[in-house]
Coordinates of C-alpha atoms and ligand atoms in Angstrom, one line a residue:
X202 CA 93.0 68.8 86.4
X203 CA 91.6 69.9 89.4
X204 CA 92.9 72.5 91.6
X205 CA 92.3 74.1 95.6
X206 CA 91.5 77.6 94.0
X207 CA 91.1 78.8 90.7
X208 CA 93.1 82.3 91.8
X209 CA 95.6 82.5 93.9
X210 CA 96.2 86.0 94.5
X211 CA 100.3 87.0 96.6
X212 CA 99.5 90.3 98.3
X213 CA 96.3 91.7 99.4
X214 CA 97.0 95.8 98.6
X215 CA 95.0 97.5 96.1
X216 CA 95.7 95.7 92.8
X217 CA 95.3 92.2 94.6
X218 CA 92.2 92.9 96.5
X219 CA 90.6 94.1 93.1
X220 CA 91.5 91.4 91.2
X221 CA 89.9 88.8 94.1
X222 CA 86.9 90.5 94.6
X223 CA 86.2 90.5 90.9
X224 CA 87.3 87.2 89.8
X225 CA 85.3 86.0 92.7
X226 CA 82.6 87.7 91.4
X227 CA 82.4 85.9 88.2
X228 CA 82.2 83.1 90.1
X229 CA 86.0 82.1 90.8
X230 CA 87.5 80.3 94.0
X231 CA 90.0 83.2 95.6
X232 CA 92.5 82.8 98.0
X233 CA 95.0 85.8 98.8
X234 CA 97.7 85.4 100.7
X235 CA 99.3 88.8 103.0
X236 CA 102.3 88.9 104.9
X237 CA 100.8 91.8 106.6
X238 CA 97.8 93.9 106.5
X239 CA 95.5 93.3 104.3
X240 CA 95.2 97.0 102.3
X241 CA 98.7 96.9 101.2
X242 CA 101.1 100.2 100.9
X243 CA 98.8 102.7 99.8
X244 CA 96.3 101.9 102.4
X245 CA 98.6 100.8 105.2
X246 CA 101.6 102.7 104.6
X247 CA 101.1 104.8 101.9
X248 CA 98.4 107.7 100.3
X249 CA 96.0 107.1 103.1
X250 CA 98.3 107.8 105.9
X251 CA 100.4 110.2 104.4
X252 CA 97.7 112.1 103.6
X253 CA 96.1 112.4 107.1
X254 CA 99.3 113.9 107.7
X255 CA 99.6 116.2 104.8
X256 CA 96.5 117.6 106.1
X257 CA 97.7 117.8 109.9
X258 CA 100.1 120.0 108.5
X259 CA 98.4 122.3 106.3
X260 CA 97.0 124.0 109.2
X261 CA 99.8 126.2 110.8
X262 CA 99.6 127.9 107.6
X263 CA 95.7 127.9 107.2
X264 CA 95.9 129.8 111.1
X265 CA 98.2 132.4 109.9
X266 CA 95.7 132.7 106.6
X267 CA 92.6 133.2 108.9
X268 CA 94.6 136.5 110.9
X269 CA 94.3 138.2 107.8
X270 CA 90.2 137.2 107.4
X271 CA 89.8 138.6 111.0
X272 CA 90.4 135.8 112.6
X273 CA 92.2 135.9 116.3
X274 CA 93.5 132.6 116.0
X275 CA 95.3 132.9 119.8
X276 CA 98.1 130.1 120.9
X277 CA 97.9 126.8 118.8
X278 CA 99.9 123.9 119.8
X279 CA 100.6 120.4 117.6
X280 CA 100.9 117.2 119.5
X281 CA 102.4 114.6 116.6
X282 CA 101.6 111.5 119.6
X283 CA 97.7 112.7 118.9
X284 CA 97.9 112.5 115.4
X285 CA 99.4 109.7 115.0
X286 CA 97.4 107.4 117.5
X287 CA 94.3 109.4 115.5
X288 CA 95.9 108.2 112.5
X289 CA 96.4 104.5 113.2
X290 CA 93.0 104.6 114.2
X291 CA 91.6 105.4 111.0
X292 CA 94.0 102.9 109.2
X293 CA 92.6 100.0 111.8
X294 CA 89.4 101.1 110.4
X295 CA 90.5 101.2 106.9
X296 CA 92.1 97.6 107.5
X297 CA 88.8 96.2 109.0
X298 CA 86.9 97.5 105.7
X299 CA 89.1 95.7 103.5
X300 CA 89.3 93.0 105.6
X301 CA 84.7 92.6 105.2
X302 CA 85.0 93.7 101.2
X303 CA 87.3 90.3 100.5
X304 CA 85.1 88.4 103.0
X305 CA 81.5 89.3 101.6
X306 CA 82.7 88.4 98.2
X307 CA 84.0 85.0 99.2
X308 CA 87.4 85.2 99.1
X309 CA 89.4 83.3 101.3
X310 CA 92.4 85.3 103.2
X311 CA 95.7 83.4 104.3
X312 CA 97.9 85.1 107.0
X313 CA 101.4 84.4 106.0
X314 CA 104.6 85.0 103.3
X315 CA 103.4 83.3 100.0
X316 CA 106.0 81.1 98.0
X317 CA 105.9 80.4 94.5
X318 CA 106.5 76.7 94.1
X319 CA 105.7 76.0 90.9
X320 CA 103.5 77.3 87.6
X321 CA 100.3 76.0 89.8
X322 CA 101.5 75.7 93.1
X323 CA 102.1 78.2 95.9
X324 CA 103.2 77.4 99.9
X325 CA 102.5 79.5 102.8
X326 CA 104.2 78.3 105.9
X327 CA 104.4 74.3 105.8
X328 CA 100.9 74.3 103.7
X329 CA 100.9 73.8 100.1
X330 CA 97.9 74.8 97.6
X331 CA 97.4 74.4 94.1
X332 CA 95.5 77.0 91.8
X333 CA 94.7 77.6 88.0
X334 CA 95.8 80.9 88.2
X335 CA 98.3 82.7 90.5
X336 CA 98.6 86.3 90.6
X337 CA 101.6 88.4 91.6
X338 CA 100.5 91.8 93.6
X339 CA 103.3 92.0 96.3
X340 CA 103.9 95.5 95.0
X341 CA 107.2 97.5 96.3
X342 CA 109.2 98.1 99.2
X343 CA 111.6 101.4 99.9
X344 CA 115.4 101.2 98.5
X345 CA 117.9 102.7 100.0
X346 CA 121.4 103.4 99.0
X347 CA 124.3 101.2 100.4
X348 CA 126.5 103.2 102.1
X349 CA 127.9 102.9 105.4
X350 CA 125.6 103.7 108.6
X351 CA 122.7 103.3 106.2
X352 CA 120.8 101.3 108.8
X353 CA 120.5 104.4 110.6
X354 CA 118.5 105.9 108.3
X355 CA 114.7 105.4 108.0
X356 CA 112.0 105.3 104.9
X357 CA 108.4 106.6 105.0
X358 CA 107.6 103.3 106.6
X359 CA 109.0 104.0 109.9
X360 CA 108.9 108.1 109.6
X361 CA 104.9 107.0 110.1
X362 CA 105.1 106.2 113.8
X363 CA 108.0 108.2 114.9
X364 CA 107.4 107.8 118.3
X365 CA 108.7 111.7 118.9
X366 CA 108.2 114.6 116.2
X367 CA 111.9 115.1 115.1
X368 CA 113.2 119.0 116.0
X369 CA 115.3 118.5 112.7
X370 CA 115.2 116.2 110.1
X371 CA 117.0 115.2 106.7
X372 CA 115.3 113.9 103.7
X373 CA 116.8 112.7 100.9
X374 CA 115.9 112.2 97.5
X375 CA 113.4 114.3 95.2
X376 CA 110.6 112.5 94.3
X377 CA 107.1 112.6 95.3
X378 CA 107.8 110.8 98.7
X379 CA 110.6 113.2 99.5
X380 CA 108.8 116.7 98.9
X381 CA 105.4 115.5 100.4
X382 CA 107.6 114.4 103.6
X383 CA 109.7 117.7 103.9
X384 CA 106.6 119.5 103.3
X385 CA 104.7 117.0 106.3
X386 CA 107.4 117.6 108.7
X387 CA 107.7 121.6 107.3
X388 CA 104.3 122.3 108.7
X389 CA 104.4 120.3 111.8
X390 CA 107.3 122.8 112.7
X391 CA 110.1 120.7 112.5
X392 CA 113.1 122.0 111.2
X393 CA 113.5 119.9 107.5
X394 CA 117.1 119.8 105.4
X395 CA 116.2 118.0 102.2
X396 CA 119.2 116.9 99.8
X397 CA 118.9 116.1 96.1
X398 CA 121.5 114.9 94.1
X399 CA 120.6 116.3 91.0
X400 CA 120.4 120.0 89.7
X401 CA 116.0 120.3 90.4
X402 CA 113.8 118.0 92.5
X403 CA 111.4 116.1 90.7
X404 CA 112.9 114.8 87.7
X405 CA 110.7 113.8 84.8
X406 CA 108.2 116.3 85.5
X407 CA 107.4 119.9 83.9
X408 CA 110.4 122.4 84.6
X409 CA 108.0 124.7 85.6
X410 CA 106.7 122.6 88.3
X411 CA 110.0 121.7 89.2
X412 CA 111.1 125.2 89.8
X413 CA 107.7 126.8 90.7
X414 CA 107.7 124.3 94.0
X415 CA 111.7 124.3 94.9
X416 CA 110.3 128.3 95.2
X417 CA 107.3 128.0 97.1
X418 CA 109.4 124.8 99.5
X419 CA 112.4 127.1 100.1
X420 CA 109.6 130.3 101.0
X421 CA 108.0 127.8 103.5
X422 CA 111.6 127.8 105.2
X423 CA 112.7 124.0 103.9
X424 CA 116.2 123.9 103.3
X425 CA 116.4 122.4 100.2
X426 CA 119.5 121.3 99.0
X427 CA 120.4 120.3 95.2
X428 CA 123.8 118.9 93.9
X429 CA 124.5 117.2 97.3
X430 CA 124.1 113.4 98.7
X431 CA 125.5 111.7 101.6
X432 CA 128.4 109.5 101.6
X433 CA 128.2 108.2 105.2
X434 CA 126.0 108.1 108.5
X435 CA 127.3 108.1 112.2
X436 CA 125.0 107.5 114.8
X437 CA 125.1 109.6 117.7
X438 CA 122.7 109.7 120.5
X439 CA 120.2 112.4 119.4
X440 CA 120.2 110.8 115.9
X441 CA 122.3 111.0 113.2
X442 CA 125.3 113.0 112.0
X443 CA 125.6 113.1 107.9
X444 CA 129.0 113.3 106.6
X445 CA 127.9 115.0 102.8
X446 CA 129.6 115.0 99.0
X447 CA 130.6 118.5 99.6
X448 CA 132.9 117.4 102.5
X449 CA 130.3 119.1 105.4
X450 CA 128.5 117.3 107.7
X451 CA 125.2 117.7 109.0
X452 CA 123.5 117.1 112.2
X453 CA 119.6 115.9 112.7
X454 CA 117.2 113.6 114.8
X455 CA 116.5 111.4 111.9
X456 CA 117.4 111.0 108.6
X457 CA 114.3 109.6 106.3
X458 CA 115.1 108.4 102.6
X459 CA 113.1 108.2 99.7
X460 CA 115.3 107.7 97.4
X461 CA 112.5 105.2 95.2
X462 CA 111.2 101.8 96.0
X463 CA 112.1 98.9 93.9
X464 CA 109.3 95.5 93.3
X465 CA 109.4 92.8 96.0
X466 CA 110.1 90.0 94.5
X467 CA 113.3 89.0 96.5
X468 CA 112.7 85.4 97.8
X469 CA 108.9 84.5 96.2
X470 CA 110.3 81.9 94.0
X471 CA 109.5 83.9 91.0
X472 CA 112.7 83.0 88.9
X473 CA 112.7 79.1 90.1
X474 CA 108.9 78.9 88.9
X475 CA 110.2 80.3 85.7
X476 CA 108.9 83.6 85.6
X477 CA 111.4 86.0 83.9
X478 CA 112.4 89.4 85.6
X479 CA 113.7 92.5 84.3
X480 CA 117.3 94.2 86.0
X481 CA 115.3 96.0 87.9
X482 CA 113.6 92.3 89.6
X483 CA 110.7 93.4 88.3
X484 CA 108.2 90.8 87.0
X485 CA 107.6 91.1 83.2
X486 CA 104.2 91.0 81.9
X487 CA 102.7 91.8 78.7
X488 CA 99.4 94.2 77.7
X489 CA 97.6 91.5 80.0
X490 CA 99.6 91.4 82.9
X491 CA 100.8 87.4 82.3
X492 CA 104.5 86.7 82.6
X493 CA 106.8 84.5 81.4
X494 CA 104.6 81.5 82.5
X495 CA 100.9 81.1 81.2
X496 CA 98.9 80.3 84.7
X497 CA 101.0 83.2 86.5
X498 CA 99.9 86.7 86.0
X499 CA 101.0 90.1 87.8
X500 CA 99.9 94.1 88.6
X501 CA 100.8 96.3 90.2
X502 CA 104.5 97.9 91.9
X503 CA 105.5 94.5 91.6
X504 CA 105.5 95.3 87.4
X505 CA 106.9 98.5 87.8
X506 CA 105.2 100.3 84.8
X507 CA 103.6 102.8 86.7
X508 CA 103.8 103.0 90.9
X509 CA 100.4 104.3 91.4
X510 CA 97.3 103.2 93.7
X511 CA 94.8 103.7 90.7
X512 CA 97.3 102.1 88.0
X513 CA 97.4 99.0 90.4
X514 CA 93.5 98.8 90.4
X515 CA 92.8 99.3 86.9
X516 CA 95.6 96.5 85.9
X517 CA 93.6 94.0 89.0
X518 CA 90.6 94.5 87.6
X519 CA 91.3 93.9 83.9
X520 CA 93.1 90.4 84.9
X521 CA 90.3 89.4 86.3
X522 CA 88.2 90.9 83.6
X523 CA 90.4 89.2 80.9
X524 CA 91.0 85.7 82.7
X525 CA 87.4 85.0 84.4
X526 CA 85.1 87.4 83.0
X527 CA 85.9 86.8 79.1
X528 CA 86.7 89.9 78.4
X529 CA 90.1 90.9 77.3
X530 CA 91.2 94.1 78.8
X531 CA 94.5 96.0 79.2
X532 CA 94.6 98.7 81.2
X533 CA 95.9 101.7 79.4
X534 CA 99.1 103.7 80.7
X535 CA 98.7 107.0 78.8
X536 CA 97.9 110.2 80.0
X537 CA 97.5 109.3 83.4
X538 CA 96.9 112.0 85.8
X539 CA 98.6 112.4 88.9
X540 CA 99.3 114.5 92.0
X541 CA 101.9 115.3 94.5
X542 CA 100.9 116.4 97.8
X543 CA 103.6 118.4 98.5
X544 CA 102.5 122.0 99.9
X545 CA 101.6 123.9 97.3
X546 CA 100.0 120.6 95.4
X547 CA 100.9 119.5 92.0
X548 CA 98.6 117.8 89.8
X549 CA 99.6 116.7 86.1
X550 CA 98.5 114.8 83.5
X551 CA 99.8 114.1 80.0
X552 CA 103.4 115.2 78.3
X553 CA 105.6 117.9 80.0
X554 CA 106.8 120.9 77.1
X555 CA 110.2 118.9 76.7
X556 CA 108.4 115.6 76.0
X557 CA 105.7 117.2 73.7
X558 CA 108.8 119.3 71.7
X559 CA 110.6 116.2 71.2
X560 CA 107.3 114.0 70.5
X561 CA 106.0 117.0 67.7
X562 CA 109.3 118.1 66.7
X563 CA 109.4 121.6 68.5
X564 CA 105.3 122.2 66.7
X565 CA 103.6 122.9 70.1
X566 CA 101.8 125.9 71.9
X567 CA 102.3 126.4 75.2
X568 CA 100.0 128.4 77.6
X569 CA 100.9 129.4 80.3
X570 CA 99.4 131.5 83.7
X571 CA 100.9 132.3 86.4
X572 CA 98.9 133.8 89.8
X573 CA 98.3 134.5 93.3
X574 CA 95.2 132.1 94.2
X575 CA 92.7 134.9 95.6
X576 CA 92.7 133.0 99.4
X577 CA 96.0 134.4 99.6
X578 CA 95.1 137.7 98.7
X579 CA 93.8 138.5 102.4
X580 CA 95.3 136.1 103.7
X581 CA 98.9 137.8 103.2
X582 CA 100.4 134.5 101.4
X583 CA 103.0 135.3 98.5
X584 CA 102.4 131.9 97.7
X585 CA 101.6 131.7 93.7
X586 CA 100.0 129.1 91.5
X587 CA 100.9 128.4 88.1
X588 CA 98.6 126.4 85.4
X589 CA 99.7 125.2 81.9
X590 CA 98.6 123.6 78.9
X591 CA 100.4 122.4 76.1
X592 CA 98.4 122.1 72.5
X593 CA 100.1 120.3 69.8
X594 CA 99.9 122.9 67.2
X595 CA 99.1 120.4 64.1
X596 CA 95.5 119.1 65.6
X597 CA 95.2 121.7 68.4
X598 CA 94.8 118.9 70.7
X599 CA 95.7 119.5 74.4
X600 CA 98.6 116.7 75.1
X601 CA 99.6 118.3 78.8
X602 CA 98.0 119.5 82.0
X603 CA 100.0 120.8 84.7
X604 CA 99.1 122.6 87.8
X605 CA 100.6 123.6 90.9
X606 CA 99.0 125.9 93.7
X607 CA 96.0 125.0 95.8
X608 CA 93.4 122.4 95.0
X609 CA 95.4 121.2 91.9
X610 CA 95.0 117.5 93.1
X611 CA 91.4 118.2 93.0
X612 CA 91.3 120.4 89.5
X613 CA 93.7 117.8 87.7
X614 CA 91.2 114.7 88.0
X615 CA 88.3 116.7 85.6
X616 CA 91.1 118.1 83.2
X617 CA 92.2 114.5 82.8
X618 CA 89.2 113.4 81.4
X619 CA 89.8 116.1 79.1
X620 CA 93.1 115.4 78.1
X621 CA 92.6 111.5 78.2
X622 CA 89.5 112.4 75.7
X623 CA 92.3 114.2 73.1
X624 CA 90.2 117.6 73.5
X625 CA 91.4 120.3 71.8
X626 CA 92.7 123.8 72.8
X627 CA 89.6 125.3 71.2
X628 CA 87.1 123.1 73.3
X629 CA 88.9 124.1 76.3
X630 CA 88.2 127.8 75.6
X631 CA 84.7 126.8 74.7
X632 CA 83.8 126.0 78.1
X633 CA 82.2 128.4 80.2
X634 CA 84.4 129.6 83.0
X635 CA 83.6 128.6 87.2
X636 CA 84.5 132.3 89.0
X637 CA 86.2 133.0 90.9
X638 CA 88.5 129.9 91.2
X639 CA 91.8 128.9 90.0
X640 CA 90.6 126.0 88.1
X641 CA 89.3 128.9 85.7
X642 CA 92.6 129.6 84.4
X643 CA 92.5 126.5 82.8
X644 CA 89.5 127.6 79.7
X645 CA 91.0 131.3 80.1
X646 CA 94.9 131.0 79.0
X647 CA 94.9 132.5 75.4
Ligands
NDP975 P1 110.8 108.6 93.1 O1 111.3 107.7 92.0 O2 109.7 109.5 92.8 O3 112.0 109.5 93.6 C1 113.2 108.9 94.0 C2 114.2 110.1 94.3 O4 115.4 109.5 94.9 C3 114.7 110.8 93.1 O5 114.8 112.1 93.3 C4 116.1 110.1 92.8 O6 116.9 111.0 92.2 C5 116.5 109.9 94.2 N1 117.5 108.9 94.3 C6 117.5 107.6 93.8 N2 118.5 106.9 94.1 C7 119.3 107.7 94.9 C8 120.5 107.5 95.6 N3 121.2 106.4 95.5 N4 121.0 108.6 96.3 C9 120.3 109.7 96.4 N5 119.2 110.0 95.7 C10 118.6 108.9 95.0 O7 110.6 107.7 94.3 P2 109.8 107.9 95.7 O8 110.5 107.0 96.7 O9 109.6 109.3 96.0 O10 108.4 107.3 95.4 C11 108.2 106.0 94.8 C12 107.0 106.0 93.9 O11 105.8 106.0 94.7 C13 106.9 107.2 93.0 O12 107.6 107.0 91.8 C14 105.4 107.3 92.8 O13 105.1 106.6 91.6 C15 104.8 106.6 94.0 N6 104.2 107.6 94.8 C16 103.2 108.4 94.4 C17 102.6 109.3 95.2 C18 101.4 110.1 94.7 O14 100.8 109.7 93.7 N7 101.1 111.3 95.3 C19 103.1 109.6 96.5 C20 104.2 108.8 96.9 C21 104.7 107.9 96.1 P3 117.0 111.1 90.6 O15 115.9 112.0 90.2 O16 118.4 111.7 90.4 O17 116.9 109.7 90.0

């Protein structure tokens, strides 16, 4: 049987462009097809972006840090039009780059929405093609509540390239996308209201985290709101009024949700070509990433195992390592780190305490330091930083990370390779200390 390509790749973000430039370079014909821009959400819409801006707004608070190192800082002003034409520069850029990495390894790119036709067979537009493999990486797209006036609300997608800096604006939801947002729009100046349904923000993560950066969010003057969710928005011609569960209302420019984004798989054909989905749409794969139907594999959001940039990579590149390189590979999900940039960071990696009681039956050590990070010290910041490690006490092995305070992004990715190596507690305290830093508390917490 011969086909047009031997990989078919549906979505060009960062788990499809891997798995085309790698099956291409074991010598496979590659086509991806993008709707978009090729780079996908992270690139596009996503990390990249929202990082620029997480760093745009880390500096009203850096100015007011450099008073107390002697600094006259003098009158600053923020123009968000700047940043965000600087910002959409860098993501042309970006775009471009991706754009020359598929090209230089041969991989053909197709402007246009991909349809799954049939086990071998995909259509873009009125133009059919036939491949040995196809590969599903169309990754996720924001979901929102259905309530009424909902279509006045917004997702990170638009919030993006607001085309004015909103004097107020609501966020709901309390995720990562939610508290990197408040903290974005926090240190721009705006005036941010977030709302959470439930009792702490960031559910699923370490309770200390959880009530260490409600803390340090509220401190930074975010109104952060738990127990509370909106039943119905009015437009009005500012923005938006919010009528909310506890019977108030609220007024704002915009209201942004990220209330979780859910796989894309609406209208791709998926379930006609046979491949199963889950209640949640999303495409079912086993350790390999192959679905229900043998020639049609998938990575990425559009699995979702785990919606992470670095997840989506590693699953791209073992499919192409397992179909067209010979080698078998399945990307492992365990003890991955990860961070939040909300303001302070978070990083984690590994089992919060109330996983690790439950997994060891309440036989853990936990160590635990909290501290003011010494840039704060002059700087006149109460801001505080907390680290903590939790050992299972049988093997002594450390089974959790978590950090929040500056640089814990940056501190998380070494002890991950710590904690993804099953260290223990004693080879942690081992290690020779870096002074003065905060990643030091990590080898110093007896
Ligand atoms: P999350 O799943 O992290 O958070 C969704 C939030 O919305 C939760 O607080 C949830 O509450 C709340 N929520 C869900 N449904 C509703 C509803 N109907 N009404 C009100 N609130 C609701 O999703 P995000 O959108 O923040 O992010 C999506 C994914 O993207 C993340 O899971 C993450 O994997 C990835 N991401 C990673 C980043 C990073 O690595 N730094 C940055 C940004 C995104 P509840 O807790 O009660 O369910």
């Amino acid at each position: 049987m011969s086909y047009d390509y031997d990989l078919f790749v549906i979505g060009a973000g960062s788990g499809g462009v891997r798995a085309s430039r790698i099956a291409s370079s074991y010598g496979a014909k590659v086509a991806v097809a993008e709707e978009y821009r090729i780079g996908g959400t992270c690139v596009i819409r996503g990390c990249v972006p929202k990082k620029l801006l997480v760093y745009a707004s880390g500096f009203s608070k850096d100015f007011k840090l450099a008073e107390g190192y002697g600094w006259t800082v003098g009158e600053t002003s923020f123009s968000w039009e700047t940043l965000i034409e600087r910002k959409d520069a860098e993501i042309d850029r970006l775009n471009g780059l991706y754009i020359n990495t598929l090209s230089n390894a041969g991989v053909e790119m197709i402007e246009g929405r991909a349809l799954v036709t049939g086990p071998n067979s995909v259509r873009v537009g009125d133009q059919e093609y036939s491949a040995k493999y196809i590969l599903i990486a169309v990754g996720g797209w924001p979901m929102m509540p259905d309530l009424p006036g909902i279509e006045h609300a917004v997702s990170s997608n638009e919030a993006l390239h607001f085309e004015k800096q909103p004097d107020h604006i609501v966020i709901v939801g309390g995720g990562y996308i939610a508290v990197e947002f408040a903290g974005i729009f926090n240190g721009m100046g705006s005036q941010v209201t977030q709302l959470y349904r439930g009792e702490q923000i960031l559910r699923g993560f370490d309770t200390d985290l959880q009530h260490s950066l409600a803390t340090e969010m509220k401190a930074r003057g975010i109104d952060l709101r738990t127990s509370l969710n909106v039943t119905k928005i009015d437009k009005t011609e500012k923005g938006v009024i919010l009528h909310l569960t506890d019977g108030t209302t609220l007024e704002a420019d915009a209201v942004m949700y990220a209330t979780g984004r859910a796989p894309k798989t609406d209208g791709l054909g998926l379930q006609d070509a046979g491949v199963a989905l889950d209640k949640a749409q999303a495409v079912i794969v086993d350790e390999y990433g192959k679905t229900s139907v043998d020639s049609i594999y998938a990575v990425g959001d559009v699995t979702n195992r785990v919606q992470l940039t670095p997840v989506a990579i590693k699953e791209g590149h073992a499919f192409a390592n397992t179909v067209f390189g010979n080698m078998p590979s399945s990307p492992e999900h365990d003890a991955i780190p990860s961070a939040i940039f909300s303001q302070p960071p978070i990083g984690t990696v590994g089992l919060t305490e109330a996983q690790a009681f439950e997994k060891y039956n309440g036989k853990i050590k936990v160590f635990k330091s909290g501290f003011k990070p010494m840039k704060h010290t002059l700087g006149g910041s109460e801001e505080r930083a907390l680290t903590k490690l939790i050992v299972a006490e049988e093997t002594d092995v450390v089974v959790g990370a978590h950090m929040i305070g500056l640089d814990a992004a940056e501190i998380m990715q070494g002890i991950g390779i710590a904690v993804k190596a099953g260290l223990t507690k004693a080879q942690f305290d081992a290690t020779v200390a870096i002074h003065p830093s905060s990643a030091e508390e990590f080898v110093l917490m007896r």
